[in-house]
Amino acid sequence: MGDKVLMKGNEALAEAAIRAGCRHFFGYPITPQTEVSAYMAKKMPKIGGTFLQAESEVSAINMVYGAGGAGVRVMTSSSSPGISLKQEGISYIAGADVPCVIVNIVRGGPGLGGIQPAQSDYFQATKGGGHGDYHLVVLAPSSIQEMVDLTSDAFDIGDKYRCPVMIMGDGMLGQMMEPVEFKDTDASSLPEKEWATSGTGMKRKKNVINSLFIEASELEDLVLERQKRYDEICKNEVRYEAVDVEDADIVLVAYGTTSRIAKTAMAKAKEKGYKVGIIRPITLWPFPFEAFEKALSKNTDKTFLAVEMSMGQMVEDVRLAVNGRANVEFFGRTGGIVPTPKEILAKIEEIGGAK
Amino acid sequence: MKRINIITGHYGSGKTEFAINYALKLKEKFGSAVICDMDIVNPYFRTFDASGELSDSGVRVIAPEYAGTNLDLPSLPSDILSVFSNKDTPAVLDVGGDEDGAIALGQYYPYLKDEDYEMFFVINGKRPDTSNADDIIKLANEIQYASRCRITALVNNTNLSYISTPADLAESFELVDEVSKKMNLPIKYVSATPEILSQTDSKGVEKFPLKLFMQLPFDAFA
């Protein structure tokens, strides 16, 4: 297409999925994600795809399991409480090595929480969520354009490594509008889905999609083989943005909407004479540990300031990355409150001292 | 300018920015104005968000009781009826996007049918679902059916948010003209920021400069 259009995050994400070849969407509406479902409901029938509003999130994720097992590109989307309901299915999907894309447009929690933006599902997304030895690849866009670009990548990563991939945005990214451009994508280099239950055509042995194993050794072998794929993902798929981190006294660490607010604060802090940089993780899992090595390569006399819309979840990975070599601080707002550039600047001034 | 002004359009057309600015203009011209946030679709980015600035300028804001809270309830306040009983005060009704939002307007049809209202249909030609005349007309008709009210005028508010150029706006004239001819509706305004309007030949259509109220949390150092 090439031309820029103005789109809401949720609908741009849905359009990007369709352009990436997703023809099957199973979901259940929930604010602030509903426009993804609404867009799919309008568009899928026009292009021969399937949109199905399931009776619950539990059903929707199991439909994703089935469709993904048959080898098609499939997506579901929800917001925090709905993603909690999907966790059993996500674990089964991971356990059966089924690629799919799961979108979480995060709102305040726990419980029903609220409908305003939040980032308090970081633990759930990156540290398990469901049961068992598995990981989700978690992609965290910070603009509508990046949301579009990462949606295409999410399907490719899922197909390449046979794993579920999550796109995690906050409510602000779902609801806000920005200009976007859809680029042509090419999925031709991806492997054939020889494992899919798409019919044998009497030409091959039947495939089975399953996460139950009778023999412990068989399960262990599969978990070990899957771990090797996770190791490959850690090697190949880490993404981040790092700006001015080597010479900074204070390195902000933020993702999604919060990273853009942090950048506004960073610009103001620089005007005031503070040496500030930023690490913006784009993959939350795998976490971009190498960005921290870069930031610590010249000296360790610096403070890493994690800024989140939560009570401090990613900050635990920041501490792991820093591993005691430098100071780590945290600033967050929660419950659906979005931090302001001013608040972040005040924290920078508190850490950096008066200028 | 008429007393009752209904603002409709596709979501993302810029209805709310236009509605807020129109209410301020009414206040300036007539000494009083009321604006009703009737959006039952969008949880964020709505007229209610500009309540502070509007109230400070003397525009009364009527919004759903739970607007801006965590209660996602599609209810409208009974206070909206004061628009129809208080016939001295000019009013702006900011209706939610698409036909879904227009349903909420339909319940006031018994009051509106006897009023000489203006119902604007705001067009943003840079929204993918309203980038050709047929799609725009289809949506305009859906809004009319859902609301049981007649659109009386078009507003060309074509924009690409913060990367808008005068060229983006100029390119849309042909499209909005086509809609105007096919629907037999006048183009009442072409709206944009003052910077863009100053570089635009609006071909005789009245220019309506917009001060932008819907800010993103990282837009400015506030």
Short mmCIF file of C-alpha atoms in Angstrom, two decimals, chain A:
data_model
loop_
_atom_site.label_atom_id
_atom_site.label_comp_id
_atom_site.label_asym_id
_atom_site.label_seq_id
_atom_site.Cartn_x
_atom_site.Cartn_y
_atom_site.Cartn_z
CA MET A 1 0.00 0.00 0.00
CA GLY A 2 2.64 2.53 1.03
CA ASP A 3 0.21 5.34 1.85
CA LYS A 4 -0.18 6.48 5.40
CA VAL A 5 -3.59 6.21 7.03
CA LEU A 6 -4.87 7.17 10.47
CA MET A 7 -5.83 4.20 12.61
CA LYS A 8 -6.68 3.26 16.14
CA GLY A 9 -4.18 0.82 17.67
CA ASN A 10 -6.68 -2.00 18.02
CA GLU A 11 -7.91 -1.82 14.45
CA ALA A 12 -4.41 -1.38 13.01
CA LEU A 13 -3.36 -4.53 14.85
CA ALA A 14 -6.33 -6.45 13.43
CA GLU A 15 -5.61 -5.21 9.90
CA ALA A 16 -1.94 -6.13 10.28
CA ALA A 17 -2.94 -9.67 11.31
CA ILE A 18 -5.16 -10.02 8.24
CA ARG A 19 -2.32 -8.79 6.02
CA ALA A 20 -0.01 -11.32 7.68
CA GLY A 21 -2.33 -14.06 6.46
CA CYS A 22 -4.44 -14.55 9.58
CA ARG A 23 -7.86 -15.77 8.42
CA HIS A 24 -9.11 -17.15 11.71
CA PHE A 25 -9.94 -15.10 14.77
CA PHE A 26 -11.64 -16.33 17.90
CA GLY A 27 -12.34 -13.89 20.68
CA TYR A 28 -14.59 -12.30 23.18
CA PRO A 29 -14.98 -8.53 23.52
CA ILE A 30 -13.50 -6.67 26.47
CA THR A 31 -12.52 -3.02 26.93
CA PRO A 32 -9.99 -1.63 25.97
CA GLN A 33 -9.42 -4.26 23.29
CA THR A 34 -12.90 -4.58 21.77
CA GLU A 35 -12.07 -2.86 18.47
CA VAL A 36 -9.81 -5.80 17.54
CA SER A 37 -12.81 -8.14 17.71
CA ALA A 38 -15.12 -5.59 16.09
CA TYR A 39 -12.70 -5.06 13.19
CA MET A 40 -12.30 -8.81 12.67
CA ALA A 41 -16.07 -9.27 12.80
CA LYS A 42 -16.49 -6.73 10.00
CA LYS A 43 -13.55 -7.77 7.82
CA MET A 44 -13.24 -11.57 8.09
CA PRO A 45 -16.52 -12.41 6.30
CA LYS A 46 -15.46 -10.17 3.39
CA ILE A 47 -12.20 -12.04 2.80
CA GLY A 48 -13.37 -15.59 3.35
CA GLY A 49 -12.00 -15.74 6.88
CA THR A 50 -13.54 -16.88 10.13
CA PHE A 51 -14.54 -14.55 12.91
CA LEU A 52 -16.16 -16.27 15.83
CA GLN A 53 -17.25 -14.65 19.03
CA ALA A 54 -16.92 -17.52 21.45
CA GLU A 55 -19.11 -17.92 24.52
CA SER A 56 -16.09 -17.16 26.70
CA GLU A 57 -12.36 -16.56 26.59
CA VAL A 58 -11.82 -20.20 27.62
CA SER A 59 -13.60 -21.38 24.49
CA ALA A 60 -11.87 -18.82 22.30
CA ILE A 61 -8.37 -19.94 23.26
CA ASN A 62 -9.26 -23.60 22.71
CA MET A 63 -10.56 -22.73 19.25
CA VAL A 64 -7.21 -21.06 18.64
CA TYR A 65 -5.53 -24.32 19.78
CA GLY A 66 -7.56 -26.30 17.25
CA ALA A 67 -7.10 -23.93 14.32
CA GLY A 68 -3.38 -23.46 15.03
CA GLY A 69 -3.01 -27.26 15.21
CA ALA A 70 -4.50 -27.47 11.72
CA GLY A 71 -1.66 -25.20 10.57
CA VAL A 72 -3.50 -21.96 9.81
CA ARG A 73 -2.52 -18.52 11.05
CA VAL A 74 -4.81 -17.77 13.96
CA MET A 75 -5.15 -15.02 16.51
CA THR A 76 -7.12 -14.18 19.62
CA SER A 77 -7.14 -10.98 21.60
CA SER A 78 -8.35 -9.86 24.97
CA SER A 79 -7.51 -7.67 27.91
CA SER A 80 -6.15 -8.64 31.30
CA PRO A 81 -9.04 -10.51 33.00
CA GLY A 82 -9.78 -12.29 29.72
CA ILE A 83 -6.12 -13.26 29.32
CA SER A 84 -6.24 -14.78 32.81
CA LEU A 85 -9.11 -16.98 31.64
CA LYS A 86 -7.06 -18.08 28.63
CA GLN A 87 -4.07 -19.29 30.64
CA GLU A 88 -4.99 -22.99 30.71
CA GLY A 89 -5.36 -22.99 26.94
CA ILE A 90 -2.10 -21.10 26.46
CA SER A 91 -0.26 -23.73 28.48
CA TYR A 92 -1.83 -26.52 26.35
CA ILE A 93 -0.92 -24.65 23.15
CA ALA A 94 2.68 -24.24 24.33
CA GLY A 95 2.72 -27.91 25.39
CA ALA A 96 1.53 -29.00 21.95
CA ASP A 97 3.93 -26.68 20.08
CA VAL A 98 1.16 -24.86 18.26
CA PRO A 99 1.95 -21.45 16.78
CA CYS A 100 -0.59 -18.68 17.34
CA VAL A 101 -0.76 -15.01 18.26
CA ILE A 102 -2.37 -13.84 21.48
CA VAL A 103 -2.97 -10.12 22.01
CA ASN A 104 -3.24 -8.59 25.46
CA ILE A 105 -4.28 -4.92 25.58
CA VAL A 106 -3.58 -4.53 29.26
CA ARG A 107 -5.92 -2.78 31.72
CA GLY A 108 -5.70 -2.27 35.45
CA GLY A 109 -5.90 -5.25 37.79
CA PRO A 110 -5.98 -7.54 39.68
CA GLY A 111 -9.47 -8.95 39.41
CA LEU A 112 -11.82 -7.07 37.15
CA GLY A 113 -9.64 -4.04 37.92
CA GLY A 114 -10.51 -1.22 35.56
CA ILE A 115 -10.59 -0.23 31.90
CA GLN A 116 -7.74 2.28 31.92
CA PRO A 117 -4.20 1.48 30.66
CA ALA A 118 -1.81 -0.64 32.71
CA GLN A 119 1.31 -2.79 32.44
CA SER A 120 0.63 -4.98 35.44
CA ASP A 121 0.41 -8.23 33.44
CA TYR A 122 4.19 -8.34 32.90
CA PHE A 123 4.69 -11.20 35.36
CA GLN A 124 1.82 -13.16 33.84
CA ALA A 125 3.13 -12.70 30.29
CA THR A 126 6.83 -13.30 30.89
CA LYS A 127 6.99 -15.63 33.89
CA GLY A 128 4.50 -18.31 33.09
CA GLY A 129 0.87 -17.39 33.44
CA GLY A 130 -0.15 -20.98 32.82
CA HIS A 131 1.48 -24.08 34.25
CA GLY A 132 4.54 -25.98 33.09
CA ASP A 133 7.96 -25.34 31.59
CA TYR A 134 7.14 -22.95 28.82
CA HIS A 135 7.66 -19.40 27.58
CA LEU A 136 5.65 -17.00 25.52
CA VAL A 137 7.57 -14.74 23.19
CA VAL A 138 6.25 -11.35 24.34
CA LEU A 139 6.43 -8.39 21.95
CA ALA A 140 5.79 -4.90 23.35
CA PRO A 141 5.18 -2.18 20.76
CA SER A 142 5.33 1.50 21.72
CA SER A 143 3.57 3.02 18.71
CA ILE A 144 0.77 2.02 16.38
CA GLN A 145 3.30 1.62 13.54
CA GLU A 146 5.37 -0.74 15.67
CA MET A 147 2.20 -2.59 16.64
CA VAL A 148 1.55 -3.19 12.94
CA ASP A 149 5.12 -4.27 12.20
CA LEU A 150 5.37 -6.57 15.22
CA THR A 151 2.06 -8.27 14.41
CA SER A 152 3.53 -9.58 11.18
CA ASP A 153 6.71 -10.61 13.01
CA ALA A 154 4.66 -12.34 15.72
CA PHE A 155 3.13 -14.73 13.19
CA ASP A 156 6.54 -15.41 11.63
CA ILE A 157 8.21 -16.09 15.00
CA GLY A 158 5.36 -18.40 16.00
CA ASP A 159 5.61 -20.39 12.79
CA LYS A 160 9.40 -20.50 12.84
CA TYR A 161 9.74 -21.83 16.39
CA ARG A 162 6.32 -23.50 16.76
CA CYS A 163 5.30 -21.47 19.78
CA PRO A 164 2.57 -19.09 20.91
CA VAL A 165 3.55 -15.41 20.68
CA MET A 166 1.98 -12.61 22.69
CA ILE A 167 1.66 -8.99 21.61
CA MET A 168 1.33 -6.96 24.76
CA GLY A 169 0.12 -3.39 24.51
CA ASP A 170 -1.46 -1.21 27.14
CA GLY A 171 -4.93 0.29 26.83
CA MET A 172 -3.47 3.57 25.61
CA LEU A 173 -1.88 1.85 22.59
CA GLY A 174 -5.13 0.05 21.87
CA GLN A 175 -7.25 3.19 21.97
CA MET A 176 -5.03 5.93 20.57
CA MET A 177 -4.81 6.91 16.92
CA GLU A 178 -1.64 7.41 14.91
CA PRO A 179 -0.64 7.45 11.26
CA VAL A 180 0.46 4.02 10.03
CA GLU A 181 1.75 2.44 6.89
CA PHE A 182 1.32 -1.22 5.99
CA LYS A 183 4.42 -2.72 4.43
CA ASP A 184 4.41 -5.75 2.19
CA THR A 185 5.43 -8.83 4.13
CA ASP A 186 7.00 -12.01 2.89
CA ALA A 187 6.52 -15.25 4.76
CA SER A 188 7.88 -17.43 1.96
CA SER A 189 11.05 -18.40 3.82
CA LEU A 190 9.12 -20.07 6.64
CA PRO A 191 9.18 -23.85 7.04
CA GLU A 192 6.30 -26.00 5.79
CA LYS A 193 3.99 -27.06 8.62
CA GLU A 194 4.59 -30.79 8.24
CA TRP A 195 3.31 -31.38 11.77
CA ALA A 196 -0.15 -29.86 11.17
CA THR A 197 -3.33 -31.93 11.40
CA SER A 198 -4.52 -30.77 8.01
CA GLY A 199 -5.41 -34.16 6.56
CA THR A 200 -3.07 -36.92 5.43
CA GLY A 201 -4.48 -37.13 1.90
CA MET A 202 -3.62 -40.85 2.33
CA LYS A 203 -0.04 -39.84 1.58
CA ARG A 204 1.58 -39.61 4.98
CA LYS A 205 1.32 -40.83 8.55
CA LYS A 206 -1.26 -39.01 10.63
CA ASN A 207 -0.15 -36.11 12.79
CA VAL A 208 -1.26 -35.72 16.40
CA ILE A 209 -1.52 -32.43 18.28
CA ASN A 210 -1.33 -33.24 21.95
CA SER A 211 0.17 -32.16 25.26
CA LEU A 212 -0.37 -35.39 27.24
CA PHE A 213 2.45 -37.91 27.42
CA ILE A 214 2.14 -41.33 29.04
CA GLU A 215 5.86 -41.84 29.66
CA ALA A 216 7.78 -39.34 31.77
CA SER A 217 10.86 -39.78 29.59
CA GLU A 218 8.90 -38.93 26.49
CA LEU A 219 7.66 -35.69 28.12
CA GLU A 220 11.16 -34.84 29.33
CA ASP A 221 12.59 -35.34 25.84
CA LEU A 222 10.00 -33.01 24.36
CA VAL A 223 10.50 -30.34 27.04
CA LEU A 224 14.27 -30.52 26.45
CA GLU A 225 13.81 -30.24 22.69
CA ARG A 226 11.49 -27.26 23.21
CA GLN A 227 14.04 -25.65 25.50
CA LYS A 228 16.55 -25.77 22.63
CA ARG A 229 14.05 -23.81 20.55
CA TYR A 230 13.72 -21.30 23.41
CA ASP A 231 17.52 -21.01 23.45
CA GLU A 232 17.42 -20.24 19.73
CA ILE A 233 14.76 -17.60 20.33
CA CYS A 234 16.96 -16.01 23.04
CA LYS A 235 19.83 -15.99 20.54
CA ASN A 236 17.94 -14.70 17.49
CA GLU A 237 14.89 -12.74 18.49
CA VAL A 238 15.92 -10.30 21.24
CA ARG A 239 14.84 -6.77 20.35
CA TYR A 240 15.34 -3.48 22.08
CA GLU A 241 16.05 0.17 21.53
CA ALA A 242 18.93 1.72 23.47
CA VAL A 243 19.59 5.46 23.31
CA ASP A 244 22.59 7.21 24.88
CA VAL A 245 23.01 4.48 27.48
CA GLU A 246 26.81 4.21 27.61
CA ASP A 247 27.49 7.76 28.81
CA ALA A 248 24.34 8.13 30.89
CA ASP A 249 24.33 8.61 34.65
CA ILE A 250 20.69 7.57 34.69
CA VAL A 251 19.34 4.92 32.32
CA LEU A 252 15.57 4.82 32.08
CA VAL A 253 14.10 1.39 31.37
CA ALA A 254 10.56 1.42 30.03
CA TYR A 255 8.40 -0.26 27.38
CA GLY A 256 5.17 0.51 25.55
CA THR A 257 3.39 3.81 26.17
CA THR A 258 5.51 4.38 29.27
CA SER A 259 8.68 4.42 27.16
CA ARG A 260 7.32 7.35 25.14
CA ILE A 261 6.44 9.26 28.29
CA ALA A 262 9.92 8.45 29.63
CA LYS A 263 11.46 9.82 26.42
CA THR A 264 9.58 13.10 26.86
CA ALA A 265 10.94 13.29 30.43
CA MET A 266 14.42 12.35 29.16
CA ALA A 267 14.46 15.24 26.67
CA LYS A 268 13.50 17.68 29.41
CA ALA A 269 16.09 16.23 31.81
CA LYS A 270 18.81 16.62 29.16
CA GLU A 271 17.85 20.28 28.75
CA LYS A 272 18.44 20.63 32.47
CA GLY A 273 21.90 19.06 32.19
CA TYR A 274 21.25 15.49 33.34
CA LYS A 275 22.96 12.67 31.45
CA VAL A 276 20.05 10.35 30.76
CA GLY A 277 19.66 7.41 28.40
CA ILE A 278 16.93 4.86 27.84
CA ILE A 279 16.61 1.13 27.27
CA ARG A 280 13.29 0.20 25.69
CA PRO A 281 12.72 -3.55 25.68
CA ILE A 282 10.72 -4.55 22.59
CA THR A 283 10.84 -8.25 23.48
CA LEU A 284 9.86 -8.59 27.13
CA TRP A 285 10.66 -12.28 26.78
CA PRO A 286 13.37 -12.85 25.82
CA PHE A 287 14.43 -9.88 27.95
CA PRO A 288 17.18 -7.78 26.31
CA PHE A 289 19.98 -8.47 28.78
CA GLU A 290 22.58 -7.41 26.20
CA ALA A 291 21.27 -3.81 26.29
CA PHE A 292 22.36 -3.66 29.93
CA GLU A 293 25.82 -5.00 29.09
CA LYS A 294 26.10 -2.19 26.58
CA ALA A 295 24.98 0.36 29.17
CA LEU A 296 27.50 -0.98 31.71
CA SER A 297 30.38 -1.37 29.23
CA LYS A 298 32.07 1.96 30.00
CA ASN A 299 31.30 2.32 33.67
CA THR A 300 28.97 1.00 36.33
CA ASP A 301 28.60 4.27 38.21
CA LYS A 302 25.01 4.77 37.11
CA THR A 303 21.42 4.24 38.11
CA PHE A 304 18.87 2.23 36.15
CA LEU A 305 15.38 3.66 36.66
CA ALA A 306 12.59 1.26 35.69
CA VAL A 307 9.36 3.12 34.89
CA GLU A 308 6.21 1.06 34.63
CA MET A 309 2.44 1.24 34.90
CA SER A 310 2.59 -1.32 37.69
CA MET A 311 3.91 -1.68 41.22
CA GLY A 312 7.24 -2.89 39.80
CA GLN A 313 7.35 -6.07 37.75
CA MET A 314 9.87 -5.55 34.93
CA VAL A 315 12.18 -3.99 37.52
CA GLU A 316 12.93 -7.56 38.70
CA ASP A 317 14.37 -8.37 35.27
CA VAL A 318 16.28 -5.09 35.36
CA ARG A 319 17.86 -6.18 38.66
CA LEU A 320 18.74 -9.56 37.14
CA ALA A 321 20.32 -7.84 34.15
CA VAL A 322 22.26 -5.37 36.27
CA ASN A 323 23.18 -8.19 38.67
CA GLY A 324 24.32 -5.93 41.52
CA ARG A 325 26.76 -3.95 39.37
CA ALA A 326 24.80 -0.69 39.52
CA ASN A 327 21.99 1.00 41.38
CA VAL A 328 18.41 0.13 40.38
CA GLU A 329 15.42 2.35 41.19
CA PHE A 330 11.74 2.13 40.34
CA PHE A 331 8.95 4.57 39.59
CA GLY A 332 5.45 3.43 38.77
CA ARG A 333 1.80 4.36 38.74
CA THR A 334 -0.89 1.73 38.82
CA GLY A 335 -4.61 1.10 38.80
CA GLY A 336 -5.02 2.67 35.35
CA ILE A 337 -3.14 5.88 36.12
CA VAL A 338 -0.67 6.83 33.39
CA PRO A 339 2.53 8.46 34.69
CA THR A 340 3.29 11.98 33.49
CA PRO A 341 6.61 13.20 32.05
CA LYS A 342 6.74 15.60 35.00
CA GLU A 343 6.61 12.81 37.57
CA ILE A 344 9.38 10.92 35.81
CA LEU A 345 11.50 14.08 35.62
CA ALA A 346 11.00 14.61 39.37
CA LYS A 347 12.32 11.08 39.98
CA ILE A 348 15.32 11.75 37.68
CA GLU A 349 16.04 14.94 39.66
CA GLU A 350 15.73 13.07 42.93
CA ILE A 351 18.27 10.47 41.76
CA GLY A 352 20.59 12.90 39.97
CA GLY A 353 20.55 15.63 42.60
CA ALA A 354 20.02 19.34 42.00
CA LYS A 355 21.55 20.88 38.85
#
